[in-house]
Amino acid sequence: MKKYILEVNNLCKKYGNTLVLQQVSLSVPTGSIYGLIGENGAGKTTLFRILAGLSRQTSGSMVLVNANTEAEIIKQRRNIGFMIEAPALYPNLSVLENLYISQLQYCGKKDVDDAKRTLELVGLCAQKQKRAKHLSLGMKQRLSLAVALLHNPKVLILDEPTNGLDPMGMIAFRQLLLKLNADNKISIVISSHILNELEHIATHYGFLHKGRLLKEISSPDIFKSADSLEHYYENMMGDYRQ
Ligand code: ATP
């Protein structure tokens, strides 16, 4: 097994004359839950959009699930499930129908058993006939996760997936991610501003600040010098405050 499931090397992204990602290099260990942390505007979503192929880097390269040429990367994106920005669900269709539409889009065919298995995985079986517009926010997040999981990815890339969830919703979502990581061997990259939430699940961290990757560190190494992720982050950012 390869040591890293995702690698990014010297990635730069410019919007006009503004450099929003500057020589970002990071490595996501296979099997890890990698927390990407950064203030508003640090560049997290920009990085995820580039990984997803929704935006193109200005320079730099990446290795996604062993693929390093453009053609291979396009193929390997099938092994990655993305949940970036607001979920594109069809509000008037049922939960199950939303999954069928995604299957048709991404896999070219409807697979009833697979859709039901995925709903079971994310705990949405009881809602399968409900229209998407009638779901609670937490259920919508679960449905978006189900869409990302439909093609049995090796990696999940989740941009602030617990945004807006209530405490129980967050706990349930966290347990679901831990289960997917442990039982289904899915590596996970997740961005979140809720540090004590990330602290419960992440095995590794990357800290992004104003488009630069300040540091990558494992969870045990964090606790060698701080009693919490929040304190570690506060101390580290103290050096970068203007
Ligand atoms: P947040 O935590 O608020 O979601 P983020 O870390 O995800 O922030 P990005 O959304 O990646 O940050 O934005 C990084 C920078 O790039 C910001 O300054 C943003 O204004 C800028 N930016 C993002 N998309 C565009 C765009 N399409 N055109 C111009 N600038 C953009």
mmCIF file of C-alpha atoms and ligand atoms in Angstrom:
data_model
loop_
_atom_site.group_PDB
_atom_site.id
_atom_site.type_symbol
_atom_site.label_atom_id
_atom_site.label_comp_id
_atom_site.label_asym_id
_atom_site.label_seq_id
_atom_site.Cartn_x
_atom_site.Cartn_y
_atom_site.Cartn_z
ATOM 1 C CA MET A 1 0.000 0.000 0.000
ATOM 2 C CA LYS A 2 1.273 3.460 -0.855
ATOM 3 C CA LYS A 3 2.190 5.669 2.085
ATOM 4 C CA TYR A 4 0.185 8.644 0.822
ATOM 5 C CA ILE A 5 -3.239 8.522 -0.832
ATOM 6 C CA LEU A 6 -3.094 12.205 -1.881
ATOM 7 C CA GLU A 7 -0.105 14.473 -2.441
ATOM 8 C CA VAL A 8 0.003 18.086 -3.490
ATOM 9 C CA ASN A 9 3.268 19.642 -4.617
ATOM 10 C CA ASN A 10 3.964 23.385 -4.814
ATOM 11 C CA LEU A 11 0.418 24.182 -5.789
ATOM 12 C CA CYS A 12 -0.297 27.821 -6.675
ATOM 13 C CA LYS A 13 -3.618 29.406 -7.603
ATOM 14 C CA LYS A 14 -4.063 32.963 -8.806
ATOM 15 C CA TYR A 15 -7.362 34.799 -9.224
ATOM 16 C CA GLY A 16 -6.439 37.795 -11.355
ATOM 17 C CA ASN A 17 -3.348 39.167 -9.652
ATOM 18 C CA THR A 18 -4.167 37.684 -6.265
ATOM 19 C CA LEU A 19 -2.292 34.588 -5.236
ATOM 20 C CA VAL A 20 -4.721 32.614 -3.077
ATOM 21 C CA LEU A 21 -2.623 29.434 -2.858
ATOM 22 C CA GLN A 22 1.133 29.820 -2.571
ATOM 23 C CA GLN A 23 3.421 26.811 -3.075
ATOM 24 C CA VAL A 24 1.144 24.519 -1.077
ATOM 25 C CA SER A 25 2.587 21.045 -0.522
ATOM 26 C CA LEU A 26 0.842 18.472 1.598
ATOM 27 C CA SER A 27 0.652 14.704 1.965
ATOM 28 C CA VAL A 28 -2.370 12.782 3.194
ATOM 29 C CA PRO A 29 -1.356 9.411 4.684
ATOM 30 C CA THR A 30 -3.337 6.410 3.425
ATOM 31 C CA GLY A 31 -5.970 5.458 5.994
ATOM 32 C CA SER A 32 -5.790 8.778 7.810
ATOM 33 C CA ILE A 33 -8.406 11.349 8.751
ATOM 34 C CA TYR A 34 -6.678 14.560 7.748
ATOM 35 C CA GLY A 35 -8.028 17.804 9.189
ATOM 36 C CA LEU A 36 -7.393 20.907 7.105
ATOM 37 C CA ILE A 37 -7.561 23.977 9.308
ATOM 38 C CA GLY A 38 -7.445 27.624 8.286
ATOM 39 C CA GLU A 39 -9.208 30.938 8.844
ATOM 40 C CA ASN A 40 -11.923 32.271 6.486
ATOM 41 C CA GLY A 41 -10.318 32.893 3.123
ATOM 42 C CA ALA A 42 -7.214 30.758 3.870
ATOM 43 C CA GLY A 43 -7.755 28.777 0.662
ATOM 44 C CA LYS A 44 -9.265 25.479 1.842
ATOM 45 C CA THR A 45 -12.186 25.401 -0.591
ATOM 46 C CA THR A 46 -9.923 26.575 -3.420
ATOM 47 C CA LEU A 47 -7.608 23.639 -2.744
ATOM 48 C CA PHE A 48 -10.511 21.169 -2.603
ATOM 49 C CA ARG A 49 -11.992 22.546 -5.829
ATOM 50 C CA ILE A 50 -8.660 21.968 -7.575
ATOM 51 C CA LEU A 51 -8.479 18.401 -6.216
ATOM 52 C CA ALA A 52 -12.035 17.840 -7.487
ATOM 53 C CA GLY A 53 -11.203 19.185 -10.957
ATOM 54 C CA LEU A 54 -13.699 22.057 -10.557
ATOM 55 C CA SER A 55 -10.893 24.611 -10.848
ATOM 56 C CA ARG A 56 -7.410 24.474 -12.283
ATOM 57 C CA GLN A 57 -4.178 25.284 -10.484
ATOM 58 C CA THR A 58 -1.989 28.062 -11.872
ATOM 59 C CA SER A 59 1.084 25.888 -11.244
ATOM 60 C CA GLY A 60 2.138 22.868 -9.237
ATOM 61 C CA SER A 61 1.129 19.230 -9.348
ATOM 62 C CA MET A 62 -0.723 16.531 -7.466
ATOM 63 C CA VAL A 63 -0.760 12.763 -7.077
ATOM 64 C CA LEU A 64 -4.277 11.432 -6.491
ATOM 65 C CA VAL A 65 -4.537 7.767 -5.504
ATOM 66 C CA ASN A 66 -1.240 6.993 -7.326
ATOM 67 C CA ALA A 67 -2.178 8.952 -10.454
ATOM 68 C CA ASN A 68 0.102 11.772 -11.515
ATOM 69 C CA THR A 69 -0.680 12.467 -15.167
ATOM 70 C CA GLU A 70 -3.692 14.537 -16.136
ATOM 71 C CA ALA A 71 -5.453 11.630 -17.874
ATOM 72 C CA GLU A 72 -4.862 9.270 -14.934
ATOM 73 C CA ILE A 73 -5.957 11.897 -12.425
ATOM 74 C CA ILE A 74 -9.269 12.344 -14.267
ATOM 75 C CA LYS A 75 -9.819 8.563 -14.034
ATOM 76 C CA GLN A 76 -8.758 8.339 -10.389
ATOM 77 C CA ARG A 77 -11.206 11.059 -9.336
ATOM 78 C CA ARG A 78 -13.776 8.228 -9.559
ATOM 79 C CA ASN A 79 -12.092 6.843 -6.455
ATOM 80 C CA ILE A 80 -12.677 10.052 -4.552
ATOM 81 C CA GLY A 81 -15.961 11.235 -3.072
ATOM 82 C CA PHE A 82 -16.351 14.994 -2.803
ATOM 83 C CA MET A 83 -18.659 17.051 -0.621
ATOM 84 C CA ILE A 84 -17.772 20.643 -1.417
ATOM 85 C CA GLU A 85 -19.997 23.670 -0.896
ATOM 86 C CA ALA A 86 -23.789 23.420 -0.792
ATOM 87 C CA PRO A 87 -25.101 19.997 -1.760
ATOM 88 C CA ALA A 88 -26.677 19.947 -5.213
ATOM 89 C CA LEU A 89 -29.795 17.977 -4.363
ATOM 90 C CA TYR A 90 -33.031 17.858 -6.320
ATOM 91 C CA PRO A 91 -35.541 19.281 -3.795
ATOM 92 C CA ASN A 92 -38.683 17.745 -5.301
ATOM 93 C CA LEU A 93 -37.217 14.270 -5.675
ATOM 94 C CA SER A 94 -37.106 11.699 -2.897
ATOM 95 C CA VAL A 95 -33.912 10.701 -1.129
ATOM 96 C CA LEU A 96 -33.751 7.483 -3.134
ATOM 97 C CA GLU A 97 -34.470 9.264 -6.427
ATOM 98 C CA ASN A 98 -31.665 11.724 -5.688
ATOM 99 C CA LEU A 99 -29.288 8.790 -5.396
ATOM 100 C CA TYR A 100 -30.559 7.240 -8.650
ATOM 101 C CA ILE A 101 -29.921 10.522 -10.479
ATOM 102 C CA SER A 102 -26.352 10.611 -9.149
ATOM 103 C CA GLN A 103 -25.804 6.985 -10.138
ATOM 104 C CA LEU A 104 -26.982 7.749 -13.668
ATOM 105 C CA GLN A 105 -24.713 10.825 -13.813
ATOM 106 C CA TYR A 106 -21.589 9.215 -12.415
ATOM 107 C CA CYS A 107 -21.924 5.484 -13.071
ATOM 108 C CA GLY A 108 -24.207 5.486 -16.134
ATOM 109 C CA LYS A 109 -26.759 3.110 -14.553
ATOM 110 C CA LYS A 110 -29.225 2.863 -11.715
ATOM 111 C CA ASP A 111 -28.397 0.283 -9.029
ATOM 112 C CA VAL A 112 -31.234 -0.094 -6.514
ATOM 113 C CA ASP A 113 -29.338 -2.405 -4.134
ATOM 114 C CA ASP A 114 -26.280 -0.172 -4.060
ATOM 115 C CA ALA A 115 -28.398 2.919 -3.402
ATOM 116 C CA LYS A 116 -30.149 1.171 -0.496
ATOM 117 C CA ARG A 117 -26.814 -0.076 0.899
ATOM 118 C CA THR A 118 -25.444 3.463 0.815
ATOM 119 C CA LEU A 119 -28.533 4.838 2.588
ATOM 120 C CA GLU A 120 -28.079 2.195 5.259
ATOM 121 C CA LEU A 121 -24.447 3.239 5.680
ATOM 122 C CA VAL A 122 -25.384 6.880 6.317
ATOM 123 C CA GLY A 123 -28.481 6.012 8.383
ATOM 124 C CA LEU A 124 -31.114 7.426 6.028
ATOM 125 C CA CYS A 125 -33.169 4.298 5.251
ATOM 126 C CA ALA A 126 -36.223 5.544 7.161
ATOM 127 C CA GLN A 127 -36.237 8.728 5.045
ATOM 128 C CA LYS A 128 -35.778 7.113 1.653
ATOM 129 C CA GLN A 129 -39.186 8.191 0.324
ATOM 130 C CA LYS A 130 -39.006 11.706 1.760
ATOM 131 C CA ARG A 131 -38.518 14.597 -0.654
ATOM 132 C CA ALA A 132 -35.094 16.224 -0.286
ATOM 133 C CA LYS A 133 -36.693 19.584 0.468
ATOM 134 C CA HIS A 134 -38.405 18.116 3.516
ATOM 135 C CA LEU A 135 -35.178 16.825 5.093
ATOM 136 C CA SER A 136 -33.553 18.505 8.090
ATOM 137 C CA LEU A 137 -30.110 20.052 7.567
ATOM 138 C CA GLY A 138 -28.411 17.060 9.217
ATOM 139 C CA MET A 139 -30.314 14.675 6.940
ATOM 140 C CA LYS A 140 -29.359 16.753 3.893
ATOM 141 C CA GLN A 141 -25.695 16.484 4.958
ATOM 142 C CA ARG A 142 -26.122 12.725 5.244
ATOM 143 C CA LEU A 143 -27.706 12.574 1.801
ATOM 144 C CA SER A 144 -24.814 14.606 0.347
ATOM 145 C CA LEU A 145 -22.427 12.187 1.999
ATOM 146 C CA ALA A 146 -24.397 9.291 0.507
ATOM 147 C CA VAL A 147 -23.987 10.863 -2.957
ATOM 148 C CA ALA A 148 -20.223 11.163 -2.335
ATOM 149 C CA LEU A 149 -20.094 7.512 -1.220
ATOM 150 C CA LEU A 150 -22.133 6.030 -4.074
ATOM 151 C CA HIS A 151 -19.178 4.955 -6.186
ATOM 152 C CA ASN A 152 -17.320 3.312 -3.256
ATOM 153 C CA PRO A 153 -14.503 5.847 -3.030
ATOM 154 C CA LYS A 154 -11.137 5.213 -1.384
ATOM 155 C CA VAL A 155 -10.996 8.831 -0.239
ATOM 156 C CA LEU A 156 -13.588 11.368 0.900
ATOM 157 C CA ILE A 157 -12.918 15.103 0.662
ATOM 158 C CA LEU A 158 -15.348 17.031 2.852
ATOM 159 C CA ASP A 159 -15.490 20.821 3.043
ATOM 160 C CA GLU A 160 -16.993 21.857 6.382
ATOM 161 C CA PRO A 161 -19.513 18.974 6.358
ATOM 162 C CA THR A 162 -20.769 19.595 9.897
ATOM 163 C CA ASN A 163 -21.568 23.265 9.241
ATOM 164 C CA GLY A 164 -24.924 24.078 10.798
ATOM 165 C CA LEU A 165 -25.503 20.703 12.446
ATOM 166 C CA ASP A 166 -26.898 20.568 15.983
ATOM 167 C CA PRO A 167 -24.771 18.910 18.712
ATOM 168 C CA MET A 168 -26.374 15.476 18.294
ATOM 169 C CA GLY A 169 -26.150 15.788 14.513
ATOM 170 C CA MET A 170 -22.445 16.557 14.836
ATOM 171 C CA ILE A 171 -21.824 13.605 17.124
ATOM 172 C CA ALA A 172 -23.707 11.282 14.763
ATOM 173 C CA PHE A 173 -21.823 12.633 11.728
ATOM 174 C CA ARG A 174 -18.499 12.233 13.536
ATOM 175 C CA GLN A 175 -19.337 8.614 14.439
ATOM 176 C CA LEU A 176 -20.288 7.959 10.841
ATOM 177 C CA LEU A 177 -16.926 9.279 9.589
ATOM 178 C CA LEU A 178 -15.043 7.178 12.146
ATOM 179 C CA LYS A 179 -17.001 4.108 11.006
ATOM 180 C CA LEU A 180 -16.322 4.773 7.314
ATOM 181 C CA ASN A 181 -12.640 5.199 8.116
ATOM 182 C CA ALA A 182 -12.335 2.106 10.341
ATOM 183 C CA ASP A 183 -14.720 -0.360 8.662
ATOM 184 C CA ASN A 184 -14.649 0.742 5.026
ATOM 185 C CA LYS A 185 -10.966 1.832 5.050
ATOM 186 C CA ILE A 186 -11.833 5.191 3.528
ATOM 187 C CA SER A 187 -9.207 7.925 3.985
ATOM 188 C CA ILE A 188 -10.835 11.258 4.789
ATOM 189 C CA VAL A 189 -9.769 14.864 4.260
ATOM 190 C CA ILE A 190 -12.009 17.247 6.164
ATOM 191 C CA SER A 191 -11.997 20.991 6.707
ATOM 192 C CA SER A 192 -13.720 22.468 9.732
ATOM 193 C CA HIS A 193 -13.566 25.536 11.942
ATOM 194 C CA ILE A 194 -14.742 23.529 14.931
ATOM 195 C CA LEU A 195 -11.427 22.455 16.372
ATOM 196 C CA ASN A 196 -12.694 20.407 19.288
ATOM 197 C CA GLU A 197 -14.859 18.520 16.798
ATOM 198 C CA LEU A 198 -11.863 17.766 14.564
ATOM 199 C CA GLU A 199 -9.794 16.798 17.590
ATOM 200 C CA HIS A 200 -12.127 13.845 18.164
ATOM 201 C CA ILE A 201 -11.528 12.287 14.787
ATOM 202 C CA ALA A 202 -8.421 13.568 12.977
ATOM 203 C CA THR A 203 -5.190 11.585 12.931
ATOM 204 C CA HIS A 204 -3.265 14.268 11.023
ATOM 205 C CA TYR A 205 -3.548 18.002 10.440
ATOM 206 C CA GLY A 206 -2.517 20.590 7.911
ATOM 207 C CA PHE A 207 -2.654 24.300 8.796
ATOM 208 C CA LEU A 208 -3.331 26.719 5.972
ATOM 209 C CA HIS A 209 -2.883 30.463 6.500
ATOM 210 C CA LYS A 210 -3.316 33.111 3.803
ATOM 211 C CA GLY A 211 -2.786 30.523 1.076
ATOM 212 C CA ARG A 212 0.342 28.980 2.600
ATOM 213 C CA LEU A 213 0.648 25.628 4.340
ATOM 214 C CA LEU A 214 2.248 26.485 7.675
ATOM 215 C CA LYS A 215 2.627 22.982 9.036
ATOM 216 C CA GLU A 216 1.613 19.339 8.819
ATOM 217 C CA ILE A 217 1.582 17.324 12.008
ATOM 218 C CA SER A 218 0.149 14.099 13.422
ATOM 219 C CA SER A 219 -2.365 14.162 16.248
ATOM 220 C CA PRO A 220 -0.001 12.531 18.812
ATOM 221 C CA ASP A 221 2.637 15.163 18.010
ATOM 222 C CA ILE A 222 0.135 17.949 18.719
ATOM 223 C CA PHE A 223 -0.340 16.641 22.233
ATOM 224 C CA LYS A 224 3.384 16.573 22.927
ATOM 225 C CA SER A 225 3.327 20.361 23.187
ATOM 226 C CA ALA A 226 -0.323 21.307 23.916
ATOM 227 C CA ASP A 227 -3.280 19.978 25.894
ATOM 228 C CA SER A 228 -5.743 20.584 23.043
ATOM 229 C CA LEU A 229 -5.823 21.271 19.327
ATOM 230 C CA GLU A 230 -7.302 24.688 20.078
ATOM 231 C CA HIS A 231 -4.368 25.655 22.318
ATOM 232 C CA TYR A 232 -1.863 24.324 19.796
ATOM 233 C CA TYR A 233 -3.509 26.364 17.035
ATOM 234 C CA GLU A 234 -3.697 29.482 19.200
ATOM 235 C CA ASN A 235 0.013 29.237 20.067
ATOM 236 C CA MET A 236 1.016 28.588 16.486
ATOM 237 C CA MET A 237 -1.090 31.441 15.098
ATOM 238 C CA GLY A 238 0.358 33.804 17.694
ATOM 239 C CA ASP A 239 3.525 33.820 15.594
ATOM 240 C CA TYR A 240 1.600 34.803 12.444
ATOM 241 C CA ARG A 241 -0.743 37.498 13.763
ATOM 242 C CA GLN A 242 -0.132 40.889 12.239
HETATM 243 P P1 ATP B 1 -13.839 29.737 4.405
HETATM 244 O O1 ATP B 1 -13.315 29.154 5.678
HETATM 245 O O2 ATP B 1 -14.428 31.100 4.603
HETATM 246 O O3 ATP B 1 -14.739 28.811 3.649
HETATM 247 P P2 ATP B 1 -11.606 29.107 2.606
HETATM 248 O O4 ATP B 1 -10.375 28.775 3.380
HETATM 249 O O5 ATP B 1 -12.375 27.970 2.074
HETATM 250 O O6 ATP B 1 -12.538 30.051 3.487
HETATM 251 P P3 ATP B 1 -11.498 30.034 -0.120
HETATM 252 O O7 ATP B 1 -12.956 29.988 -0.354
HETATM 253 O O8 ATP B 1 -10.662 28.975 -0.732
HETATM 254 O O9 ATP B 1 -11.175 30.105 1.453
HETATM 255 O O10 ATP B 1 -10.981 31.462 -0.602
HETATM 256 C C1 ATP B 1 -9.595 31.793 -0.633
HETATM 257 C C2 ATP B 1 -9.455 33.171 -1.249
HETATM 258 O O11 ATP B 1 -9.745 33.094 -2.637
HETATM 259 C C3 ATP B 1 -10.381 34.221 -0.654
HETATM 260 O O12 ATP B 1 -9.683 35.435 -0.549
HETATM 261 C C4 ATP B 1 -11.484 34.332 -1.704
HETATM 262 O O13 ATP B 1 -12.042 35.616 -1.707
HETATM 263 C C5 ATP B 1 -10.723 34.048 -2.992
HETATM 264 N N1 ATP B 1 -11.567 33.462 -4.043
HETATM 265 C C6 ATP B 1 -12.214 32.287 -3.976
HETATM 266 N N2 ATP B 1 -12.864 32.023 -5.134
HETATM 267 C C7 ATP B 1 -12.620 33.075 -5.945
HETATM 268 C C8 ATP B 1 -12.998 33.419 -7.282
HETATM 269 N N3 ATP B 1 -13.750 32.588 -8.020
HETATM 270 N N4 ATP B 1 -12.541 34.580 -7.782
HETATM 271 C C9 ATP B 1 -11.763 35.407 -7.065
HETATM 272 N N5 ATP B 1 -11.364 35.150 -5.797
HETATM 273 C C10 ATP B 1 -11.780 34.007 -5.245
#
